[in-house]
Each structure stands twice: as structure tokens, then as C-alpha cells.
Coordinates of C-alpha atoms and ligand atoms in Angstrom, one line a residue:
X79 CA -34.7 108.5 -51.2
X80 CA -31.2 108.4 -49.4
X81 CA -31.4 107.9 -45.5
X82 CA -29.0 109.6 -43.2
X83 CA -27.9 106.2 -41.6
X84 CA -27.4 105.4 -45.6
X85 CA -25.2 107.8 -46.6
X86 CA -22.9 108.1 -43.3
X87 CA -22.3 104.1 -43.5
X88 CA -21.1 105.0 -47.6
X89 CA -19.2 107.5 -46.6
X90 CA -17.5 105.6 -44.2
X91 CA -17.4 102.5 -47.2
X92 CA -15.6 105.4 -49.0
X93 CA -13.0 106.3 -46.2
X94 CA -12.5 102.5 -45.8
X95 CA -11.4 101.7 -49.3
X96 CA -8.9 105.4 -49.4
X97 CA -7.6 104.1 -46.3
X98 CA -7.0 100.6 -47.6
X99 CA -5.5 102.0 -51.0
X100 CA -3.1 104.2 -49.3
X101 CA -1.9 101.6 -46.9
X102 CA -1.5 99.5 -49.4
X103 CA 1.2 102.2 -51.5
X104 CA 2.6 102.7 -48.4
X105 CA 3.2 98.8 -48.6
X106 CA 4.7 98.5 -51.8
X107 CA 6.4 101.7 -51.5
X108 CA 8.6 100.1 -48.5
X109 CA 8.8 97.2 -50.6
X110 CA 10.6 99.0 -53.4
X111 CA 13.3 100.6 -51.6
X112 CA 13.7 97.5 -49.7
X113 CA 13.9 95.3 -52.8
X114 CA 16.3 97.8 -54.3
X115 CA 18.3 97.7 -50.7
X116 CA 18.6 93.7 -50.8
X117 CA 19.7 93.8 -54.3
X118 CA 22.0 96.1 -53.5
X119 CA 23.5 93.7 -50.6
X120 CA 23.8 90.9 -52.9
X121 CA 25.2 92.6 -55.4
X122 CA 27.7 92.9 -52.9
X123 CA 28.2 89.3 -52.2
X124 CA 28.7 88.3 -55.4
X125 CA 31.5 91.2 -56.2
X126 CA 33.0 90.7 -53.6
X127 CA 33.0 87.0 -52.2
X128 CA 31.9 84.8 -55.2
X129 CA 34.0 86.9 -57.1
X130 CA 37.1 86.2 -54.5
X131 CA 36.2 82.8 -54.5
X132 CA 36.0 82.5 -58.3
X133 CA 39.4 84.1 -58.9
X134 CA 41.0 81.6 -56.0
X135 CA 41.7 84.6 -53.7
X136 CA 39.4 83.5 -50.9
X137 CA 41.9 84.9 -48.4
X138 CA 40.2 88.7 -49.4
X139 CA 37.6 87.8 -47.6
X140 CA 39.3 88.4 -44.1
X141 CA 39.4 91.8 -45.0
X142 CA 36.1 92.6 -43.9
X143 CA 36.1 89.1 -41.9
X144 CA 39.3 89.2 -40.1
X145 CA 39.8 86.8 -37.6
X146 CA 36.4 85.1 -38.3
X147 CA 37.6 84.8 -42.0
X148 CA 39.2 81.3 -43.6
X149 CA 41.9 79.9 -40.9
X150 CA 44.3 77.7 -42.2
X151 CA 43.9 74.3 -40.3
X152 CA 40.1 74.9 -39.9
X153 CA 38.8 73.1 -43.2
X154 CA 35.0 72.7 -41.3
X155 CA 35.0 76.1 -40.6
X156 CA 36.4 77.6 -43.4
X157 CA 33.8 74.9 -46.1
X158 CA 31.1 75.9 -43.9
X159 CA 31.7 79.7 -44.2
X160 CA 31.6 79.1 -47.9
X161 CA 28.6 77.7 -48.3
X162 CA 26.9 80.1 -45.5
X163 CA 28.6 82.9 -48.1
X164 CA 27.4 81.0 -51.1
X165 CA 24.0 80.8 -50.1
X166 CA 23.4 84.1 -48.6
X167 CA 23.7 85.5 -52.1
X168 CA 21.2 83.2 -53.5
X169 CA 18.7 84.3 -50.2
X170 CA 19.1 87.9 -50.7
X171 CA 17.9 87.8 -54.2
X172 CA 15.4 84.8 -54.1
X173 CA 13.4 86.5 -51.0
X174 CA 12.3 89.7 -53.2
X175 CA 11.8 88.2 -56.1
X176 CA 9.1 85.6 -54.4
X177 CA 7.2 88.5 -52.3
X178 CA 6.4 90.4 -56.0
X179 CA 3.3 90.0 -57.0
X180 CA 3.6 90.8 -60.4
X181 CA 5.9 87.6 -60.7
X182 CA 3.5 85.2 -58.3
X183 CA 0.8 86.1 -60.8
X184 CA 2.3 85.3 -64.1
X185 CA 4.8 82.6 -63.0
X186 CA 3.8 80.6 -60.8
X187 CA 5.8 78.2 -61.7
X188 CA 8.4 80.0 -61.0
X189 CA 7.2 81.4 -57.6
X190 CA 6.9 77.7 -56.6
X191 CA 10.5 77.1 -57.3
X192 CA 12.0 80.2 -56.2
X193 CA 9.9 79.6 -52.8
X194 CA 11.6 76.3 -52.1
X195 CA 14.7 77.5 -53.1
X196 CA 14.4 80.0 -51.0
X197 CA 13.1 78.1 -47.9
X198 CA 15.9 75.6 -48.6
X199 CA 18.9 78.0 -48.9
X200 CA 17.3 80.3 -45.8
X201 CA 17.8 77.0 -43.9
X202 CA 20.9 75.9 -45.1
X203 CA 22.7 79.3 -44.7
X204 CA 21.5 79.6 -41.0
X205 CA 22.9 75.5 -40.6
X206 CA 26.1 76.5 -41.8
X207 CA 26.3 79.7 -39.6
X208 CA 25.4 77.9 -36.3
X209 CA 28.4 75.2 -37.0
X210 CA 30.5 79.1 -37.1
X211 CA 29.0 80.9 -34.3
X212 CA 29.4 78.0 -31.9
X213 CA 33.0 77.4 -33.5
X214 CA 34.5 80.4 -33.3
X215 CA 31.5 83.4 -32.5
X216 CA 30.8 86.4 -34.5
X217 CA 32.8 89.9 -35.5
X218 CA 30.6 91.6 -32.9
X219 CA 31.2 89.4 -29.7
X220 CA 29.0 87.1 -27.6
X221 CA 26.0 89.5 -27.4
X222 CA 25.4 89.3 -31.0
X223 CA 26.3 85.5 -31.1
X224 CA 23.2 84.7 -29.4
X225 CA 21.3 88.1 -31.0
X226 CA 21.8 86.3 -34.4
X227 CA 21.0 82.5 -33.2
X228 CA 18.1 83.5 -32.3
X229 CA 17.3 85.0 -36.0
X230 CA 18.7 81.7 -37.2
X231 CA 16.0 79.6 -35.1
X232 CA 13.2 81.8 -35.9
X233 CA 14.6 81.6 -39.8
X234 CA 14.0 77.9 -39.6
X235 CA 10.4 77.5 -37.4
X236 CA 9.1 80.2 -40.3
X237 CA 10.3 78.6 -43.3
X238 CA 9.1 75.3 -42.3
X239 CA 5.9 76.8 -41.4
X240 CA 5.5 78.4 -44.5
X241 CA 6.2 75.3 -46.4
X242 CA 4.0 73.3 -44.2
X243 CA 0.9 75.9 -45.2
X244 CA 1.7 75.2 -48.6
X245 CA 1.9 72.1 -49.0
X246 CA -1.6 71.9 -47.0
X247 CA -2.7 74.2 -49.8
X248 CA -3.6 77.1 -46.7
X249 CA -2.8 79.5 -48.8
X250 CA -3.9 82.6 -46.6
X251 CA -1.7 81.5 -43.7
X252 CA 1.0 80.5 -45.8
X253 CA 1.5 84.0 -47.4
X254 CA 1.6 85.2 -43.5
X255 CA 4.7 82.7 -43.0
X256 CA 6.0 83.7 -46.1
X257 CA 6.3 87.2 -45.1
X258 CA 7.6 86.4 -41.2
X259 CA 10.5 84.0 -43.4
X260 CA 11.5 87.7 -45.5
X261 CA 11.6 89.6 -42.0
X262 CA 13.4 87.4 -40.3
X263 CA 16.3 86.4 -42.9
X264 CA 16.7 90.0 -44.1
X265 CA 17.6 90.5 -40.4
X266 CA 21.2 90.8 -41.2
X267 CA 20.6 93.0 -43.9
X268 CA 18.1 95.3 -41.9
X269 CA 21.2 95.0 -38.9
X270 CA 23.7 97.1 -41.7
X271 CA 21.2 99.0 -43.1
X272 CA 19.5 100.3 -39.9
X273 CA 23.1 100.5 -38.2
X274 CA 24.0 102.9 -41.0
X275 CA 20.8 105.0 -40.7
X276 CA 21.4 105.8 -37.3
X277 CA 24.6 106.5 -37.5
X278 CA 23.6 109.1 -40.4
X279 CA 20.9 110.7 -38.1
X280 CA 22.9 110.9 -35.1
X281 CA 26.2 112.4 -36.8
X282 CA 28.3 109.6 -35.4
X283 CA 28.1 105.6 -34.2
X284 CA 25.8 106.9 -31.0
X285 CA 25.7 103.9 -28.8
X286 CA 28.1 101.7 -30.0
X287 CA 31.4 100.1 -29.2
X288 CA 34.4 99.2 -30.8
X289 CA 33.4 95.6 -28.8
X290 CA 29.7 96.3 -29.8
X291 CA 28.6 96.1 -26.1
X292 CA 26.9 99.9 -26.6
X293 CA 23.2 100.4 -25.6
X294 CA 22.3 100.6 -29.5
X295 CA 24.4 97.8 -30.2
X296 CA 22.2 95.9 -27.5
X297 CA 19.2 97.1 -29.1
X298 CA 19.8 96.4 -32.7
X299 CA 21.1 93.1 -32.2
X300 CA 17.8 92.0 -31.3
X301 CA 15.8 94.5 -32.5
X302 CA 17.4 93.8 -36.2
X303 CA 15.0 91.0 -36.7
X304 CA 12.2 91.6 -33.8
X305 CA 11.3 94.8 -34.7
X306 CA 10.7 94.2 -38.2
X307 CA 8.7 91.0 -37.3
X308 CA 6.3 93.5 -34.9
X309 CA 6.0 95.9 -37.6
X310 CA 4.4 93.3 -39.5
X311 CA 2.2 91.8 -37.5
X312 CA 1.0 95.1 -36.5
X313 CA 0.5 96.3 -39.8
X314 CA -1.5 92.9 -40.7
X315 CA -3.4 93.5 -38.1
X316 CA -4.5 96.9 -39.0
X317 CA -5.0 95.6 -42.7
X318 CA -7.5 92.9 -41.7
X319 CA -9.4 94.3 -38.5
X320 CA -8.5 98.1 -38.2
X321 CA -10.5 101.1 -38.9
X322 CA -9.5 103.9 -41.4
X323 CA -7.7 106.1 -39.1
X324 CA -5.9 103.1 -37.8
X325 CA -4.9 102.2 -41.4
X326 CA -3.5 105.9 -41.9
X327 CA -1.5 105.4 -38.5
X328 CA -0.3 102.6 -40.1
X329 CA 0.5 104.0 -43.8
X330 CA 2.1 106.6 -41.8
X331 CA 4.4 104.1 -40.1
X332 CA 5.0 102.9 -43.0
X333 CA 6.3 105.6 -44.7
X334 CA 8.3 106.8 -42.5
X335 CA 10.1 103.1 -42.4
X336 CA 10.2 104.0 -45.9
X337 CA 12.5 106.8 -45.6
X338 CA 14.5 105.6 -42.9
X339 CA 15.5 102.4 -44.8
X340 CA 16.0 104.4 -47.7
X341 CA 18.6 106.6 -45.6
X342 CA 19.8 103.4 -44.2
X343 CA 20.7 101.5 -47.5
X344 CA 22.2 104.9 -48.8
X345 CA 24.6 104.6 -46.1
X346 CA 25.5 100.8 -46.4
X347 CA 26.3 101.6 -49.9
X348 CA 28.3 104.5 -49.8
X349 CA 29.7 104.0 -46.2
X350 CA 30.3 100.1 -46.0
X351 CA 29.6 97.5 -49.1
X352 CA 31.1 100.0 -52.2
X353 CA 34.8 100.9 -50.1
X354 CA 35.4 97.1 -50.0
X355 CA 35.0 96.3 -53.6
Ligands
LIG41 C1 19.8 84.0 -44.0 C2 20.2 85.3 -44.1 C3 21.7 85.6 -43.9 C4 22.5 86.4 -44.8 C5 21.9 87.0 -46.1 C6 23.8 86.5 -44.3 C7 24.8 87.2 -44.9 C8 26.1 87.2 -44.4 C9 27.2 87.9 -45.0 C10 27.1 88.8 -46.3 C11 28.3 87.7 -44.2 C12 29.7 88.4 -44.5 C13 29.9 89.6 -43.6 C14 29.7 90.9 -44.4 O1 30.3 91.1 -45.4 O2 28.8 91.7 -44.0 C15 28.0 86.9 -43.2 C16 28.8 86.4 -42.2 C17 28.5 85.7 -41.1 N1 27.2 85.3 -40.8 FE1 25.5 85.5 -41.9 N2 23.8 85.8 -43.1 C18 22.6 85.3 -42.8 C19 22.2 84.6 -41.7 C20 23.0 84.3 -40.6 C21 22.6 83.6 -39.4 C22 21.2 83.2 -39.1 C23 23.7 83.5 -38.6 C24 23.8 82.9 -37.3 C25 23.2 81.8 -36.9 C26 24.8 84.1 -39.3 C27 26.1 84.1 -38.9 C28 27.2 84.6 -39.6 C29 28.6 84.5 -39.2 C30 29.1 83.8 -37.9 C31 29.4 85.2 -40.1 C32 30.9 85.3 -40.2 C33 31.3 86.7 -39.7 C34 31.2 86.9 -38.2 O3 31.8 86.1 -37.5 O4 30.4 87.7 -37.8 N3 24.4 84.6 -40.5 N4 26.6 86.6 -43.3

């Protein structure tokens, strides 16, 4: 016979694995749009710089870069925003791809290259950007320059962690600095894509500038790559150690960052990366 204290504790065994499973869509479907958001960005690069680059018409570049675009008499500058350009195309599609686990299952091989790529070119993208953003600063002004140094350091401390955990075969860990890498160098991309999305909410550019010195402009500068980075540690917290209401909280949350970069990448498509192709 089936004690009380028997069935409440499989009930709640029951809850605990529908809480789990929905969290876990809620994961993936975040992932999805956000996978089909980044490929969307570097589908961008590559139609619009590497092709410019390709045809020998680098100079199209300044116009979406301006004055931060190639400057005659600054070969440093103008090599290193190259290979910062270069290389950005190969992150935005290499950081997806690794985080599927479809592909880490059946190609590990591959995942093994694509993840040191991907470590490598994360690196050497943010190198080349700190020789520009100490050279000559960034489109948005000195608020951002530092915003965005800061993403480049913490781009660097996670990559090497995550190849450190590898290497010492810590595979649980290294998945975790895997996954802070992919936050932290889609920064930029989360930066349009959430810039976008609240301009669609709020009908307009609500707190921003022209000089981007607005109180969103403040915000999102930082919060770009920070809040992303919270929002996964919380949510990996819940996973391992929450209870099942927690874990709806968190599928909720989820979901609704679902929607928002859905809205988001909508907008950087329609509003910003397709008018300049
Ligand atoms: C690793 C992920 C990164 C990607 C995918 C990326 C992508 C891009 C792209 C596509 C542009 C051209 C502007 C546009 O068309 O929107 C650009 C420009 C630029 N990026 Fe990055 N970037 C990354 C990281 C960084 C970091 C960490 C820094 C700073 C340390 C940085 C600094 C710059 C600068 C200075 C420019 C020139 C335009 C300006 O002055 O604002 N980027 N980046």
C-alpha cells in the first residue's frame, strides 16, 4: 500500500521533471530566435563588409562607420579594423553553431574545432578593437568606449577559462564558461538588437542621444553584456538548485526574453542591417 508521505514526495518528482522540461523549451526556444538573430547579423557582415572588401570598395564601409571608418594615413588603424571586421563574421557564426547540441553530439570533432576557432577569433577580434578604441574611440562616444572594453576584457578572461576547463577535461565547468564566452561576445549583437526592441516598444529612441549620453544609452551600454551574463547565471542557478515554481519563474523569464529578442532582431533587420545593403 501507497503512503501519504509516498505519494506527495511523487507528486512533487512529477512537478519537478514538468518544471525541468519546460524550462528547458523555454531554453532552446530563446536559443532559436537568437541563433536565427546572429545569423542574421552575420549575414550582414559578410554582404556588406567582406563583400566591400572583396570588390576593393573598402571605402563603403564609412557609410555606416563614418569617421571611425578606413582613414587614409592610418594603415594600423585601418589593417586592424579589417581583421576586427574579418573576424567578427567568423564569431557570429562559430558561437551558435558550437552551443547546438545536435552538432556537439554527432561531431565532436567538429565542436572541438569550431570551439577553438571560436575562442581564438573572440580573442583576436576584441585585440584588434582595443588597438581602435584607444586609437580613435567608438561611433557612440567615450561612455561606450569604456562600456565595450569592458565586454572585450570579460570576452578574453571567459574564453581562456573555457579553454583552460577543457583542456583539464572539466567538462561541467567548461560548458558554464562556454556559455559566459556566447553572452559576453554576442554583447554587440544583443546592444542592436535590444536597442531596436526598445525603440519599437516605446514608439521612438526613448532615452537616447544623438551623442548617446541618454539614460538608456547609459544603461544598455553596460547592460548589453551584464544583463545577459545575470540572466544566465540566474537561470543556472534555478536549473541546478531551484524548486519547480522557481523553474516556472524562470521559464517564464525566459520566454518573455524570447519575445523581446524576437521583436528586437525584427527591428535590426528591417530598421538597421537590410537599408545598408
Ligand atoms: C567579439 C564580438 C564582436 C563583434 C561580432 C563585433 C562586430 C562589429 C561590427 C559588425 C562592427 C561594424 C559596425 C556595424 O556595422 O554595426 C564593429 C565595429 C567596431 N567594433 Fe566590434 N564587434 C565585437 C567586439 C568588439 C569589442 C570587444 C570591441 C571593443 C573592445 C569592439 C569595438 C569596435 C569598434 C571600435 C568598431 C568601429 C566602429 C566604432 O568606432 O564604433 N568590438 N564591430
Amino acid at each position: 500500500m501507497i503512503s501519504v508521505s509516498e505519494t506527495i514526495l511523487s507528486r512533487r518528482v512529477e512537478a519537478g521533471a514538468g518544471a525541468d522540461r519546460i524550462l528547458k523549451r523555454a531554453g532552446a526556444a530563446w536559443f532559436l530566435v537568437a541563433a536565427l538573430g546572429q545569423g542574421a547579423f552575420a549575414a550582414y557582415i559578410v554582404a556588406f563588409y567582406w563583400r566591400a572588401a572583396v570588390l576593393g570598395d573598402v571605402q563603403r564601409w564609412n557609410e555606416v562607420l563614418g569617421g571611425h571608418g578606413v582613414t587614409p594615413g592610418q594603415p594600423a588603424s585601418n589593417l586592424f579594423l579589417g581583421l576586427h571586421l574579418l573576424l567578427a563574421g567568423i564569431v557570429t557564426v562559430g558561437g551558435p553553431l558550437q552551443l547546438v547540441p545536435w552538432v556537439r553530439a554527432r561531431f565532436i570533432g567538429f565542436h572541438r574545432w569550431n570551439g577553438r576557432a571560436y575562442v581564438v577569433t573572440a580573442i583576436g577580434a576584441s585585440l584588434a578593437a582595443f588597438y581602435l578604441v584607444a586609437k580613435r574611440g567608438t561611433i557612440a562616444g567615450s561612455i561606450m568606449s569604456v562600456a565595450i572594453s569592458l565586454d572585450g576584457v570579460l570576452i578574453l578572461a571567459c574564453a581562456a577559462m573555457a579553454w583552460r576547463q577543457a583542456l583539464a577535461r572539466r567538462i561541467d565547468s567548461h560548458r558554464r564558461w562556454a556559455m559566459r564566452t556566447f553572452m559576453v561576445a554576442s554583447g554587440v549583437w544583443f546592444y542592436r538588437v535590444g536597442l531596436m526592441a526598445w525603440f519599437l516598444v516605446n514608439r521612438g529612441p526613448a532615452g537616447h542621444t544623438d551623442s548617446f549620453d541618454g539614460p538608456f544609452d547609459v544603461f544598455w551600454a553596460y547592460g548589453c553584456y551584464l544583463l545577459p551574463l545575470a540572466v544566465l547565471e540566474l537561470h543556472q542557478w534555478v536549473r541546478d538548485r531551484g524548486g519547480a515554481a522557481a523553474k516556472l519563474g524562470m521559464a517564464g523569464l525566459i520566454g518573455a526574453a524570447a519575445l523581446a529578442t524576437g521583436l528586437g532582431v525584427f527591428g535590426a533587420v528591417v530598421g538597421m542591417w537590410l537599408p545598408r545593403l
